[in-house]
CSV table of C-alpha atoms and ligand atoms in Angstrom, one decimal:
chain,number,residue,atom,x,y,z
A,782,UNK,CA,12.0,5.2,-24.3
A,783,UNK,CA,12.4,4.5,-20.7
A,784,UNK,CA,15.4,2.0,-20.8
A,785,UNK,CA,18.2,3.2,-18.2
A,786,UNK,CA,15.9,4.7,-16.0
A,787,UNK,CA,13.5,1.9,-15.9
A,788,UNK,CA,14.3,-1.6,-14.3
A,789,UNK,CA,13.0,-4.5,-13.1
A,790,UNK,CA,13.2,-5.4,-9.3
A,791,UNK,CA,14.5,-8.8,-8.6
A,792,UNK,CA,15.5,-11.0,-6.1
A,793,UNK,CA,18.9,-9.9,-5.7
A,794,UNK,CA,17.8,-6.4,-5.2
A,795,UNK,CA,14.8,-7.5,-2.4
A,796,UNK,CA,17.7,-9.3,-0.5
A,797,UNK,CA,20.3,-6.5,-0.7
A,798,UNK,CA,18.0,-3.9,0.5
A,799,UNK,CA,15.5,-5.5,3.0
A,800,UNK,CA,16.4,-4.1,6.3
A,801,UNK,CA,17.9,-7.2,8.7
A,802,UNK,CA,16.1,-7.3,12.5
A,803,UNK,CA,18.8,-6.3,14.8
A,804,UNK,CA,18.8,-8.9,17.7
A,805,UNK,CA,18.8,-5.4,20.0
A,806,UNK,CA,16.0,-4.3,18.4
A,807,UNK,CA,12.6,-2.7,20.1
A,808,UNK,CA,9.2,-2.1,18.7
A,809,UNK,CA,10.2,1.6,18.4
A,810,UNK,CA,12.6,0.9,15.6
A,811,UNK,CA,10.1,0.0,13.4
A,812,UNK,CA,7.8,2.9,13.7
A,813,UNK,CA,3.8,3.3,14.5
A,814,UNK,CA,2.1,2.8,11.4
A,815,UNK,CA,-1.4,4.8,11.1
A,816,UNK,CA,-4.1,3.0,9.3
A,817,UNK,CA,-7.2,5.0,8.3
A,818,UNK,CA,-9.5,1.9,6.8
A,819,UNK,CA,-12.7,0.4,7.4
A,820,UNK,CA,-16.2,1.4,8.1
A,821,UNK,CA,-19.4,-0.8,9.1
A,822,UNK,CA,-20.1,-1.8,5.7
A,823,UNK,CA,-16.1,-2.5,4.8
A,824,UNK,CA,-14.6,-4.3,7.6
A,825,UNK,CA,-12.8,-6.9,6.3
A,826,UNK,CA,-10.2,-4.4,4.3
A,827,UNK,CA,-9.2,-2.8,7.1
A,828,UNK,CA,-8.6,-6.4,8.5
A,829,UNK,CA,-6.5,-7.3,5.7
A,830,UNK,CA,-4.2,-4.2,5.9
A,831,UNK,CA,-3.8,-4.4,9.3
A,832,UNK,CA,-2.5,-8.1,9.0
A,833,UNK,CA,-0.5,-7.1,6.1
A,834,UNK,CA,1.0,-4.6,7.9
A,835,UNK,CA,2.2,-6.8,11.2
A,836,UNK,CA,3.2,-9.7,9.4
A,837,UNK,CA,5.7,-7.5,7.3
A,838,UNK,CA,7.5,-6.0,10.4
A,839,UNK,CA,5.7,-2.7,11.7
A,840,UNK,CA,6.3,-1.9,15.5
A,841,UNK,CA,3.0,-0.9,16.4
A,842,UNK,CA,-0.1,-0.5,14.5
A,843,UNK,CA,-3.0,2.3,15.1
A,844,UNK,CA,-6.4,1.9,13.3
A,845,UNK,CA,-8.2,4.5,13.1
A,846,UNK,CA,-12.3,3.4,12.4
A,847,UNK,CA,-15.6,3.4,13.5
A,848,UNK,CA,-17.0,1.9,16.0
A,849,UNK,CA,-18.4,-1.1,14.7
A,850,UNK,CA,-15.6,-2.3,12.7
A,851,UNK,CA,-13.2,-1.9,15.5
A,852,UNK,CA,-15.0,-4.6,17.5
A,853,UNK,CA,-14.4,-7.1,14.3
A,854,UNK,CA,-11.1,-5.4,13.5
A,855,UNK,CA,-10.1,-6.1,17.4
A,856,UNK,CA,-11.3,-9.8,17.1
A,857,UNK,CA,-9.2,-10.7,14.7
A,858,UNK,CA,-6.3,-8.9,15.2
A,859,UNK,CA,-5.4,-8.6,18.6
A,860,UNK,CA,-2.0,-6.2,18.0
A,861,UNK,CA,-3.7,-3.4,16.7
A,862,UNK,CA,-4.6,-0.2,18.5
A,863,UNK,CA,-7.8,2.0,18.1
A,864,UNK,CA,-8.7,5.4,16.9
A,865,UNK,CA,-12.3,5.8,16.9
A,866,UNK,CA,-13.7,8.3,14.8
A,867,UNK,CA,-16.6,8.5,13.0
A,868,UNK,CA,-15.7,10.0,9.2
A,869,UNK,CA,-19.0,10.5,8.5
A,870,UNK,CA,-19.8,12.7,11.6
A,871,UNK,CA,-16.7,15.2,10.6
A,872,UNK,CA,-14.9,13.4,13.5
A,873,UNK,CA,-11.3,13.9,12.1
A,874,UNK,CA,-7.5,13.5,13.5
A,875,UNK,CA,-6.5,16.4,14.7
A,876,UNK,CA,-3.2,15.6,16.0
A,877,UNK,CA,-1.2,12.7,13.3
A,878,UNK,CA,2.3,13.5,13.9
A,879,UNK,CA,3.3,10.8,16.4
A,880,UNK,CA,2.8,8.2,13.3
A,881,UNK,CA,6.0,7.1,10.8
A,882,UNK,CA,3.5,6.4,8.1
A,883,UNK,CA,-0.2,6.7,7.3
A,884,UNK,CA,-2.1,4.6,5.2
A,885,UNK,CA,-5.6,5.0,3.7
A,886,UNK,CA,-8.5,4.4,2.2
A,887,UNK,CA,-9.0,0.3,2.1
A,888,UNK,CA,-12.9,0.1,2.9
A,889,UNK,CA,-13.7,3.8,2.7
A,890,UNK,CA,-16.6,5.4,1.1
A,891,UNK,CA,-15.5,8.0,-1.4
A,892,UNK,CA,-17.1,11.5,-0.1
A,893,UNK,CA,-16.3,15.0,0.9
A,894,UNK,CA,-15.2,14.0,4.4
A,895,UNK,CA,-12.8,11.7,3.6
A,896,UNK,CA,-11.3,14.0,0.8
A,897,UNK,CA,-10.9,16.9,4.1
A,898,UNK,CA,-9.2,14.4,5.8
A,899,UNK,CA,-6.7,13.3,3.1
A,900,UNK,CA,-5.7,17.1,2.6
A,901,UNK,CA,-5.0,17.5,6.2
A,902,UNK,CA,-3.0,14.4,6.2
A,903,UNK,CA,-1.1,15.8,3.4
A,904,UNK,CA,0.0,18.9,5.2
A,905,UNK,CA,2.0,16.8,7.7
A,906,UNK,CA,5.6,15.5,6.9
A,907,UNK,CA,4.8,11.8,6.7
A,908,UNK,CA,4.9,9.1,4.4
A,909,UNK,CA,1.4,8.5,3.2
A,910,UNK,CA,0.3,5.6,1.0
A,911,UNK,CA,-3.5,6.5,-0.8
A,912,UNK,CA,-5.6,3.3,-1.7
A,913,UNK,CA,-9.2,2.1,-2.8
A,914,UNK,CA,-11.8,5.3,-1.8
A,915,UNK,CA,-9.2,7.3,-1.0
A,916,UNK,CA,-7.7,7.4,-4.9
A,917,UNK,CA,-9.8,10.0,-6.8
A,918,UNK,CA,-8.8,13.3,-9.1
A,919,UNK,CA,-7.0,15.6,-7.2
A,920,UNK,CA,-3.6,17.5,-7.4
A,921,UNK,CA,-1.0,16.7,-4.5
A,922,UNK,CA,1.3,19.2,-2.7
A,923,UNK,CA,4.7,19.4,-3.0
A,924,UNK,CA,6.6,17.6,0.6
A,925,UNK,CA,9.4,16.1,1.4
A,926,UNK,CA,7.5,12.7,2.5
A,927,UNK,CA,6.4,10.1,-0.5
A,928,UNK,CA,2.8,10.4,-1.7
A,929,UNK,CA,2.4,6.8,-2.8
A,930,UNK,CA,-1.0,5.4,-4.8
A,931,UNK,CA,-1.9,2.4,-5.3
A,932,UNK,CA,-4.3,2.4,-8.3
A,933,UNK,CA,-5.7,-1.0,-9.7
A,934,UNK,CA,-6.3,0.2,-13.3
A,935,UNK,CA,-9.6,0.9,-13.1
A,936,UNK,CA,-8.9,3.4,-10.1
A,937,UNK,CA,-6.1,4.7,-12.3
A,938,UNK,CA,-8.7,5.4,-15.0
A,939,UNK,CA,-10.7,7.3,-12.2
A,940,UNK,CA,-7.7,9.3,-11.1
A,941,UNK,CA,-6.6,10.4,-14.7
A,942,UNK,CA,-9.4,10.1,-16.9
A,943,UNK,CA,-7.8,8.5,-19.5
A,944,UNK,CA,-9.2,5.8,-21.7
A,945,UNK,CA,-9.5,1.9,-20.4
A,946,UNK,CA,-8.3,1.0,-23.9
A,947,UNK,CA,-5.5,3.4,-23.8
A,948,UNK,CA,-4.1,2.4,-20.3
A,949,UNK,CA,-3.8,-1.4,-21.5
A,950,UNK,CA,-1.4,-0.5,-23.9
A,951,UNK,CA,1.1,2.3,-22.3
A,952,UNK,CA,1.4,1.3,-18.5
A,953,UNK,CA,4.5,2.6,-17.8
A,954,UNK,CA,4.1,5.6,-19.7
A,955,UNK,CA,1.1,6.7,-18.4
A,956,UNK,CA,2.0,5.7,-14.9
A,957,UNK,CA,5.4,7.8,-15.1
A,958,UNK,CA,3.9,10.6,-16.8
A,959,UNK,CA,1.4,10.7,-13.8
A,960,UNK,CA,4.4,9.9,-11.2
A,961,UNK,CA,6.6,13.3,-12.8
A,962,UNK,CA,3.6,15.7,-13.2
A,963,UNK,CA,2.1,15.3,-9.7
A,964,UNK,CA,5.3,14.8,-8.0
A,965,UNK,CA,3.7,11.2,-6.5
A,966,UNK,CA,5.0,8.0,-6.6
A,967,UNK,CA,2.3,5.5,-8.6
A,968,UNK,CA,1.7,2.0,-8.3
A,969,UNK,CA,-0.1,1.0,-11.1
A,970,UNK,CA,-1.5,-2.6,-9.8
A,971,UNK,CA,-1.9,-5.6,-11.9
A,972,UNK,CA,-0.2,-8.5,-13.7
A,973,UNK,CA,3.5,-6.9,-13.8
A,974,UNK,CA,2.7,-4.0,-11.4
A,975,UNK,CA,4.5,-0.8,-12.4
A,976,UNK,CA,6.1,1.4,-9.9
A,977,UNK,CA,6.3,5.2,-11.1
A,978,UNK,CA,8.8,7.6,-9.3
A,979,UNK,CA,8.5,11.8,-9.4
A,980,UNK,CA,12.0,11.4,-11.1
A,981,UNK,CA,10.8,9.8,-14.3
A,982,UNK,CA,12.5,6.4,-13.2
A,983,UNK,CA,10.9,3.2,-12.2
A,984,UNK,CA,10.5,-0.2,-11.5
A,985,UNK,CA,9.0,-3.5,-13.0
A,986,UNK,CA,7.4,-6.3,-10.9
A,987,UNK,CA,7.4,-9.4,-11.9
A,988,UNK,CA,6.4,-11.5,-8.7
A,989,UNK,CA,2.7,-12.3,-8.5
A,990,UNK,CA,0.0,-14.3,-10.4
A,991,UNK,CA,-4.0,-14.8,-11.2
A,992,UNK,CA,-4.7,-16.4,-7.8
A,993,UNK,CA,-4.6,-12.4,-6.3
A,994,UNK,CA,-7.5,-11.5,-8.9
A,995,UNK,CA,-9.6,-11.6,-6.1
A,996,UNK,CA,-11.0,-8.9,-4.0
A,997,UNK,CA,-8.8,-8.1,-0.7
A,998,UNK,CA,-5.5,-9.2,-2.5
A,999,UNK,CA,-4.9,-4.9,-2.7
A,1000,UNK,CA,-5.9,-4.3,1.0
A,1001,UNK,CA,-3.1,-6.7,2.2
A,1002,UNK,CA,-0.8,-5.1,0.0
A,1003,UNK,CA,-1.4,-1.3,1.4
A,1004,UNK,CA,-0.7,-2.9,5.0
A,1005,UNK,CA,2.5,-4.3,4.0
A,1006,UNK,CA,3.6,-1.0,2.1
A,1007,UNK,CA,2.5,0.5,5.3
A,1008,UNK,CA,5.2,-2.1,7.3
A,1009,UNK,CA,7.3,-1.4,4.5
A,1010,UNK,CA,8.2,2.6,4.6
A,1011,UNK,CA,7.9,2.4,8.5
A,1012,UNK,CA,11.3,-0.1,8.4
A,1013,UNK,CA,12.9,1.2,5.3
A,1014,UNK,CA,15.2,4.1,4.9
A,1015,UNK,CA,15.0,4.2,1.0
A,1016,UNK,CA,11.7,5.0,0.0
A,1017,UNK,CA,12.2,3.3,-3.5
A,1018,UNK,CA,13.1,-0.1,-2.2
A,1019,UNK,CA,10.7,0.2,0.5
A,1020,UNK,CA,8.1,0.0,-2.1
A,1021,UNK,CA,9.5,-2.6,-4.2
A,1022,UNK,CA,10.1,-5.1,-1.4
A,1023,UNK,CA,6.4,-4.9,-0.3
A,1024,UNK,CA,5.1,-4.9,-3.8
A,1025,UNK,CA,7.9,-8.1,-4.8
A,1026,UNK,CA,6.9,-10.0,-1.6
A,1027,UNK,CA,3.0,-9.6,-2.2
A,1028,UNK,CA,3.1,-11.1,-5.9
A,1029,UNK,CA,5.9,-13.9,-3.8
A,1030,UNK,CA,3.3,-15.3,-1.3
A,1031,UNK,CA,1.0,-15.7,-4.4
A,1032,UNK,CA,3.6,-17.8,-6.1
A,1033,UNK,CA,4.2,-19.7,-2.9
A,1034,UNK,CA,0.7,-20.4,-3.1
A,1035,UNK,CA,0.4,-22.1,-6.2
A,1036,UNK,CA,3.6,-24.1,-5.9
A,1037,UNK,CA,1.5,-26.5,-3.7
A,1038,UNK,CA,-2.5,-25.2,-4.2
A,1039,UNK,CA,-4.8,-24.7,-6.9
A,1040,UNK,CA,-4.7,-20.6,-8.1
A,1041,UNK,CA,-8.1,-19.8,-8.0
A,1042,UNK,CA,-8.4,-20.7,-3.8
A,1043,UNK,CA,-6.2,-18.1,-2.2
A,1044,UNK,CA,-8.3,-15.7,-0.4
A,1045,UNK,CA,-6.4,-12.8,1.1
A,1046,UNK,CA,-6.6,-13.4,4.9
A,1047,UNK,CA,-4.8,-16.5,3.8
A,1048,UNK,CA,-1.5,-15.3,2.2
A,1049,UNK,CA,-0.5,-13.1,4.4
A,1050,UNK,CA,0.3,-16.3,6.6
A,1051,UNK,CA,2.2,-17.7,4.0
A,1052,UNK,CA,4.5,-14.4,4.8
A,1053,UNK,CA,6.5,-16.2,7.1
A,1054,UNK,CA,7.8,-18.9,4.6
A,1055,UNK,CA,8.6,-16.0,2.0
A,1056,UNK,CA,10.3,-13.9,4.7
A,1057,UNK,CA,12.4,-16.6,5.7
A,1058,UNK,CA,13.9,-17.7,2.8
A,1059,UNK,CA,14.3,-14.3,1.6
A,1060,UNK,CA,15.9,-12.8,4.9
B,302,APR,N1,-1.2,-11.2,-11.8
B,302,APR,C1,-0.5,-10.6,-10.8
B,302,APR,N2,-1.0,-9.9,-9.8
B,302,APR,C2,-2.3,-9.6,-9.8
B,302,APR,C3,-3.1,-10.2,-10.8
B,302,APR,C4,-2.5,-11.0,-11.8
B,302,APR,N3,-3.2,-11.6,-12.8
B,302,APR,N4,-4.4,-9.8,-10.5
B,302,APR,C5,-4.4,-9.0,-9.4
B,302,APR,N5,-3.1,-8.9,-9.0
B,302,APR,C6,-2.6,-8.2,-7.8
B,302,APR,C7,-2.5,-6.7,-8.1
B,302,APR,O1,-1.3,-6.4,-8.6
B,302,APR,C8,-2.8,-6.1,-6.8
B,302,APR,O2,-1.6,-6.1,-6.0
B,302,APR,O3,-3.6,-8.2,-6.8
B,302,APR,C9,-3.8,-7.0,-6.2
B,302,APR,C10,-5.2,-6.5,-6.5
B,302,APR,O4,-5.5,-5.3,-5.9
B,302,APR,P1,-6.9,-4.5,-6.1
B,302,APR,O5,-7.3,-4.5,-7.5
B,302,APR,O6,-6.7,-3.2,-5.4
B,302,APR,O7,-7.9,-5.5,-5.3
B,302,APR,P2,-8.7,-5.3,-4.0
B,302,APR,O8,-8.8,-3.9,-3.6
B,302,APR,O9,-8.2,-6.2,-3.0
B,302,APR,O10,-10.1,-5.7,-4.4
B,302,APR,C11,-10.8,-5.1,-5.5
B,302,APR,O11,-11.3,-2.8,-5.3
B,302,APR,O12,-12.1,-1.2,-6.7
B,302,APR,C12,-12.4,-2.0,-5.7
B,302,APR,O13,-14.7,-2.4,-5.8
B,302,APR,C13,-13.4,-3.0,-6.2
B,302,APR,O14,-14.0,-4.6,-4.4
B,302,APR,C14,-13.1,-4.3,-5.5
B,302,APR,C15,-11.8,-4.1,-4.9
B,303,MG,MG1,-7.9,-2.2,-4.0
């Protein structure tokens, strides 16, 4: 039912439209990406997004966390800059609009709090990518700026309400249906991830294997979206290429390693190799 308006994303198409360095290029030319992720129980996602999201290409890179997962966050990734706020006091962000793109929810409780927080964020003309505690029943406003969310299907099931069994079977047409009525763009997560756009079209993934069946695999992936509609004009490629190039470090992977030993602070190394023989 979807054929013409529905494609798969290859190769070809990741090479044509991936944005190419300029050798005069400066940080600011590849946007300040805000990352709201982490809390004292959840580290480690916020970890993986922000690693995701300077190995794809971002310029800068704020987190904005609490207090004790900034001191791991920091640690480990040396590149990122600090918001600290805690969610859970009311402490929100009171001015975003400095930021190209904002990303949340990897290692967020799901509560009240962060749900004031998400519709403030969505009164600002930004990009926004909603992941992991930040994906729950709600109706979006209409913007300019992409509303992307990144539902594994059992989120998707939360979002919609719509039967496990039921999703297995119609993917895409759930996922678009979704995509037109709330004017979002979906991406519905999984062996052949399925991107949904608010204009009933869409896009197939077929990079990607069963080594990234393993908890952190999404929060690397929300970084690199983050990297990804901060360097990107088109908003539609932007998410392809970061959803192509996730599912290609897995294959990478298992060219040379045994598929159930990735662990997602790993792949995002093997990055450079993709990049390179894509770019
Ligand atoms: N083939 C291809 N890609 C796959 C496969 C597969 N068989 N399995 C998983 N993936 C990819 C998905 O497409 C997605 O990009 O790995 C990523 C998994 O993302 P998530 O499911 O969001 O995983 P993550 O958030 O890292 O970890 C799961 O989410 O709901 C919570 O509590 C849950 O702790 C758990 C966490
Ligand atoms: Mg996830």
């Amino acid at each position: 039912p979807h054929t013409g308006r529905w494609k798969v994303w290859n190769r070809d198409d990741v090479v044509q439209t991936l944005p190419k360095r300029r050798a005069n290029a400066h940080k600011g030319t590849f946007g300040t990406g805000l990352l709201i992720a982490g809390s004292d129980d959840m580290p480690g996602s916020a970890v993986l997004s922000a690693i995701g999201a300077l190995r794809f290409g971002i310029g800068k890179l704020s987190v904005l966390t609490t207090k004790e997962a900034k001191q791991i966050i920091a640690s480990i990734v040396p590149e990122a800059t600090f918001l600290i706020r805690d969610l859970a006091k009311q402490e929100l962000i009171a001015d975003i609009d400095p930021f190209s793109c904002i990303a949340i929810g990897p290692g967020l409780p799901q509560d009240d709090v962060l749900e004031q927080l998400i519709h403030e964020i969505l009164t600002k003309e930004i990009p926004v990518i909603l992941d992991a505690g930040a994906l729950r029943k709600r109706e979006y406003p209409y913007r300019k700026n992409p509303i992307i969310l990144t539902p594994h299907p059992g989120e998707f099931v939360r979002m919609t309400g719509i039967a496990t069994k039921q999703l297995e079977s119609k993917r895409i047409e759930l996922a678009s249906k979704y995509a037109v009525e709330h004017h979002v763009i979906v991406v519905l997560k999984g062996q052949y991830t399925v991107i949904a756009f608010p204009d009933g079209s869409g896009l197939i993934n077929v990079t990607g294997n069963e080594s990234l069946a393993k908890g952190g695999s999404g929060d690397t992936l929300t970084g690199m979206l983050l990297a990804s509609l901060s360097i990107h004009q088109d908003v539609k490629a932007a998410v392809a290429n970061a959803v192509y190039i996730h599912g290609l470090c897995a294959d990478k992977w298992i060219e040379d390693n045994g598929s159930s030993t990735l662990v997602a602070h790993e792949y995002a190394n093997l990055l450079p190799i993709v990049m390179h023989q894509i770019e």
